[in-house]
Amino acid sequence: MVNKYGKEVMKHFTSPEFMGEMKNPSAVGELGNMKCGDIMKIYLKIFEGKIEDISFQTFGCVAAIASSDVLCELAKGKSLEEAKKITNKMIIEKLGGLPSIKEHCSVLGAGALKKAVENYESKKK
Ligand code: FES
């Protein structure tokens, strides 16, 4: 079990590559965290069924910012089906672990991404 933030978490927190609003996104997904009340927004640019670009905005904590940045890294270039399969476990693994009381923060990004994909798919119907 990890009790404090590791190197990888701090790297993604201090210089997140994917943080920011996106102009003219193909879809947006928003999710609130029941435990802490924080909010996450994921923006997607989709081209030919693949995530061409992705970014996030959050009112969340250090763990939420680092998790979302890693989530974007994992999702970029993926098909929508592959993106929906990204779990918070994969995110935590890529971060080299999160303190257990912070694991709920990694659920936010993965959930908001799923919502964004679903929003996109429902618009296409
Ligand atoms: Fe709310 Fe981490 S404490 S997202």
PDB file of C-alpha atoms and ligand atoms in Angstrom:
ATOM      1  CA  MET A   1       0.000   0.000   0.000  1.00  0.00           C
ATOM      2  CA  VAL A   2       1.202   3.501  -0.810  1.00  0.00           C
ATOM      3  CA  ASN A   3       0.789   6.188   1.856  1.00  0.00           C
ATOM      4  CA  LYS A   4       2.029   9.268   0.061  1.00  0.00           C
ATOM      5  CA  TYR A   5       2.189  10.594  -3.471  1.00  0.00           C
ATOM      6  CA  GLY A   6       4.916   9.010  -5.581  1.00  0.00           C
ATOM      7  CA  LYS A   7       7.202  10.577  -8.192  1.00  0.00           C
ATOM      8  CA  GLU A   8       4.919   9.783 -11.110  1.00  0.00           C
ATOM      9  CA  VAL A   9       1.894  11.348  -9.367  1.00  0.00           C
ATOM     10  CA  MET A  10       3.813  14.542  -8.636  1.00  0.00           C
ATOM     11  CA  LYS A  11       5.096  14.721 -12.214  1.00  0.00           C
ATOM     12  CA  HIS A  12       1.569  14.596 -13.654  1.00  0.00           C
ATOM     13  CA  PHE A  13       0.258  16.987 -10.999  1.00  0.00           C
ATOM     14  CA  THR A  14       2.916  19.666 -11.431  1.00  0.00           C
ATOM     15  CA  SER A  15       3.034  19.582 -15.235  1.00  0.00           C
ATOM     16  CA  PRO A  16      -0.120  18.001 -16.595  1.00  0.00           C
ATOM     17  CA  GLU A  17       0.033  17.690 -20.361  1.00  0.00           C
ATOM     18  CA  PHE A  18      -3.710  17.409 -20.993  1.00  0.00           C
ATOM     19  CA  MET A  19      -5.243  19.977 -18.632  1.00  0.00           C
ATOM     20  CA  GLY A  20      -7.474  22.666 -20.106  1.00  0.00           C
ATOM     21  CA  GLU A  21     -10.704  23.401 -21.903  1.00  0.00           C
ATOM     22  CA  MET A  22     -11.064  22.262 -25.528  1.00  0.00           C
ATOM     23  CA  LYS A  23     -12.555  24.455 -28.243  1.00  0.00           C
ATOM     24  CA  ASN A  24     -15.257  22.719 -30.326  1.00  0.00           C
ATOM     25  CA  PRO A  25     -15.039  19.245 -28.791  1.00  0.00           C
ATOM     26  CA  SER A  26     -16.883  16.303 -30.389  1.00  0.00           C
ATOM     27  CA  ALA A  27     -18.185  15.354 -26.939  1.00  0.00           C
ATOM     28  CA  VAL A  28     -17.967  16.295 -23.283  1.00  0.00           C
ATOM     29  CA  GLY A  29     -18.464  14.108 -20.207  1.00  0.00           C
ATOM     30  CA  GLU A  30     -18.911  15.387 -16.683  1.00  0.00           C
ATOM     31  CA  LEU A  31     -18.917  13.483 -13.437  1.00  0.00           C
ATOM     32  CA  GLY A  32     -19.086  14.438  -9.781  1.00  0.00           C
ATOM     33  CA  ASN A  33     -17.426  12.463  -7.003  1.00  0.00           C
ATOM     34  CA  MET A  34     -19.952  11.349  -4.380  1.00  0.00           C
ATOM     35  CA  LYS A  35     -17.244  11.102  -1.704  1.00  0.00           C
ATOM     36  CA  CYS A  36     -15.766  14.586  -1.902  1.00  0.00           C
ATOM     37  CA  GLY A  37     -18.064  16.609  -4.173  1.00  0.00           C
ATOM     38  CA  ASP A  38     -15.303  17.314  -6.701  1.00  0.00           C
ATOM     39  CA  ILE A  39     -16.116  17.576 -10.398  1.00  0.00           C
ATOM     40  CA  MET A  40     -14.363  16.318 -13.519  1.00  0.00           C
ATOM     41  CA  LYS A  41     -14.945  17.264 -17.147  1.00  0.00           C
ATOM     42  CA  ILE A  42     -13.460  15.353 -20.086  1.00  0.00           C
ATOM     43  CA  TYR A  43     -13.363  16.826 -23.604  1.00  0.00           C
ATOM     44  CA  LEU A  44     -12.936  14.624 -26.668  1.00  0.00           C
ATOM     45  CA  LYS A  45     -12.112  15.268 -30.285  1.00  0.00           C
ATOM     46  CA  ILE A  46     -13.125  12.193 -32.246  1.00  0.00           C
ATOM     47  CA  PHE A  47     -12.118  11.388 -35.800  1.00  0.00           C
ATOM     48  CA  GLU A  48     -13.007   8.186 -37.649  1.00  0.00           C
ATOM     49  CA  GLY A  49     -13.969   6.425 -34.410  1.00  0.00           C
ATOM     50  CA  LYS A  50     -10.743   7.262 -32.614  1.00  0.00           C
ATOM     51  CA  ILE A  51      -9.867   9.728 -29.889  1.00  0.00           C
ATOM     52  CA  GLU A  52      -7.751  12.201 -31.782  1.00  0.00           C
ATOM     53  CA  ASP A  53      -7.453  14.617 -28.875  1.00  0.00           C
ATOM     54  CA  ILE A  54      -8.502  14.689 -25.231  1.00  0.00           C
ATOM     55  CA  SER A  55      -8.287  17.124 -22.352  1.00  0.00           C
ATOM     56  CA  PHE A  56      -9.684  17.573 -18.854  1.00  0.00           C
ATOM     57  CA  GLN A  57     -10.719  20.193 -16.347  1.00  0.00           C
ATOM     58  CA  THR A  58     -11.228  19.414 -12.689  1.00  0.00           C
ATOM     59  CA  PHE A  59     -11.935  20.980  -9.339  1.00  0.00           C
ATOM     60  CA  GLY A  60     -10.377  17.863  -7.831  1.00  0.00           C
ATOM     61  CA  CYS A  61      -7.300  17.243  -5.738  1.00  0.00           C
ATOM     62  CA  VAL A  62      -3.696  16.302  -6.552  1.00  0.00           C
ATOM     63  CA  ALA A  63      -4.697  12.671  -7.130  1.00  0.00           C
ATOM     64  CA  ALA A  64      -7.582  13.654  -9.404  1.00  0.00           C
ATOM     65  CA  ILE A  65      -5.356  15.880 -11.552  1.00  0.00           C
ATOM     66  CA  ALA A  66      -2.593  13.274 -11.847  1.00  0.00           C
ATOM     67  CA  SER A  67      -5.116  10.473 -12.555  1.00  0.00           C
ATOM     68  CA  SER A  68      -6.867  12.456 -15.263  1.00  0.00           C
ATOM     69  CA  ASP A  69      -3.626  13.347 -16.956  1.00  0.00           C
ATOM     70  CA  VAL A  70      -2.634   9.674 -17.067  1.00  0.00           C
ATOM     71  CA  LEU A  71      -6.123   8.748 -18.236  1.00  0.00           C
ATOM     72  CA  CYS A  72      -5.764  11.160 -21.177  1.00  0.00           C
ATOM     73  CA  GLU A  73      -2.377   9.650 -21.996  1.00  0.00           C
ATOM     74  CA  LEU A  74      -3.948   6.168 -21.999  1.00  0.00           C
ATOM     75  CA  ALA A  75      -6.986   7.213 -24.068  1.00  0.00           C
ATOM     76  CA  LYS A  76      -5.344   9.316 -26.798  1.00  0.00           C
ATOM     77  CA  GLY A  77      -5.316   7.478 -30.120  1.00  0.00           C
ATOM     78  CA  LYS A  78      -7.589   4.708 -28.856  1.00  0.00           C
ATOM     79  CA  SER A  79     -10.883   3.605 -30.406  1.00  0.00           C
ATOM     80  CA  LEU A  80     -14.028   4.463 -28.466  1.00  0.00           C
ATOM     81  CA  GLU A  81     -14.485   0.810 -27.498  1.00  0.00           C
ATOM     82  CA  GLU A  82     -10.930   0.609 -26.150  1.00  0.00           C
ATOM     83  CA  ALA A  83     -11.333   3.894 -24.287  1.00  0.00           C
ATOM     84  CA  LYS A  84     -14.455   2.649 -22.518  1.00  0.00           C
ATOM     85  CA  LYS A  85     -12.435  -0.250 -21.128  1.00  0.00           C
ATOM     86  CA  ILE A  86      -9.921   1.964 -19.308  1.00  0.00           C
ATOM     87  CA  THR A  87     -10.338   1.358 -15.584  1.00  0.00           C
ATOM     88  CA  ASN A  88      -9.146   3.237 -12.546  1.00  0.00           C
ATOM     89  CA  LYS A  89      -6.950   0.216 -11.736  1.00  0.00           C
ATOM     90  CA  MET A  90      -5.026   0.808 -14.973  1.00  0.00           C
ATOM     91  CA  ILE A  91      -4.652   4.466 -14.022  1.00  0.00           C
ATOM     92  CA  ILE A  92      -3.398   3.682 -10.511  1.00  0.00           C
ATOM     93  CA  GLU A  93      -0.941   1.169 -11.926  1.00  0.00           C
ATOM     94  CA  LYS A  94       0.471   3.707 -14.371  1.00  0.00           C
ATOM     95  CA  LEU A  95       0.815   6.215 -11.527  1.00  0.00           C
ATOM     96  CA  GLY A  96       2.854   3.713  -9.538  1.00  0.00           C
ATOM     97  CA  GLY A  97       0.105   3.584  -6.885  1.00  0.00           C
ATOM     98  CA  LEU A  98      -2.031   6.048  -4.947  1.00  0.00           C
ATOM     99  CA  PRO A  99      -2.595   6.339  -1.194  1.00  0.00           C
ATOM    100  CA  SER A 100      -5.601   4.110  -0.463  1.00  0.00           C
ATOM    101  CA  ILE A 101      -7.707   7.017   0.834  1.00  0.00           C
ATOM    102  CA  LYS A 102      -7.117   8.688  -2.549  1.00  0.00           C
ATOM    103  CA  GLU A 103      -8.056   5.775  -4.794  1.00  0.00           C
ATOM    104  CA  HIS A 104     -11.607   7.095  -5.182  1.00  0.00           C
ATOM    105  CA  CYS A 105     -10.174  10.163  -6.950  1.00  0.00           C
ATOM    106  CA  SER A 106      -8.964   8.008  -9.848  1.00  0.00           C
ATOM    107  CA  VAL A 107     -12.534   6.864 -10.545  1.00  0.00           C
ATOM    108  CA  LEU A 108     -13.561  10.360 -11.582  1.00  0.00           C
ATOM    109  CA  GLY A 109     -11.602  10.578 -14.826  1.00  0.00           C
ATOM    110  CA  ALA A 110     -12.442   7.092 -16.069  1.00  0.00           C
ATOM    111  CA  GLY A 111     -16.128   7.732 -15.330  1.00  0.00           C
ATOM    112  CA  ALA A 112     -16.174  11.114 -17.053  1.00  0.00           C
ATOM    113  CA  LEU A 113     -14.472   9.596 -20.109  1.00  0.00           C
ATOM    114  CA  LYS A 114     -17.151   6.890 -20.326  1.00  0.00           C
ATOM    115  CA  LYS A 115     -19.831   9.559 -20.096  1.00  0.00           C
ATOM    116  CA  ALA A 116     -18.198  11.600 -22.870  1.00  0.00           C
ATOM    117  CA  VAL A 117     -18.073   8.545 -25.160  1.00  0.00           C
ATOM    118  CA  GLU A 118     -21.703   7.711 -24.362  1.00  0.00           C
ATOM    119  CA  ASN A 119     -22.739  11.299 -25.071  1.00  0.00           C
ATOM    120  CA  TYR A 120     -20.984  11.104 -28.417  1.00  0.00           C
ATOM    121  CA  GLU A 121     -22.594   7.778 -29.287  1.00  0.00           C
ATOM    122  CA  SER A 122     -26.071   8.990 -28.327  1.00  0.00           C
ATOM    123  CA  LYS A 123     -25.657  12.080 -30.553  1.00  0.00           C
ATOM    124  CA  LYS A 124     -24.790   9.776 -33.475  1.00  0.00           C
ATOM    125  CA  LYS A 125     -28.009   7.723 -33.125  1.00  0.00           C
TER     126      LYS A 125
HETATM  127 FE1  FES B   1     -11.986  14.858  -4.476  1.00  0.00          FE
HETATM  128 FE2  FES B   1      -9.665  13.717  -4.763  1.00  0.00          FE
HETATM  129  S1  FES B   1     -10.518  14.450  -2.947  1.00  0.00           S
HETATM  130  S2  FES B   1     -11.120  14.092  -6.266  1.00  0.00           S
END
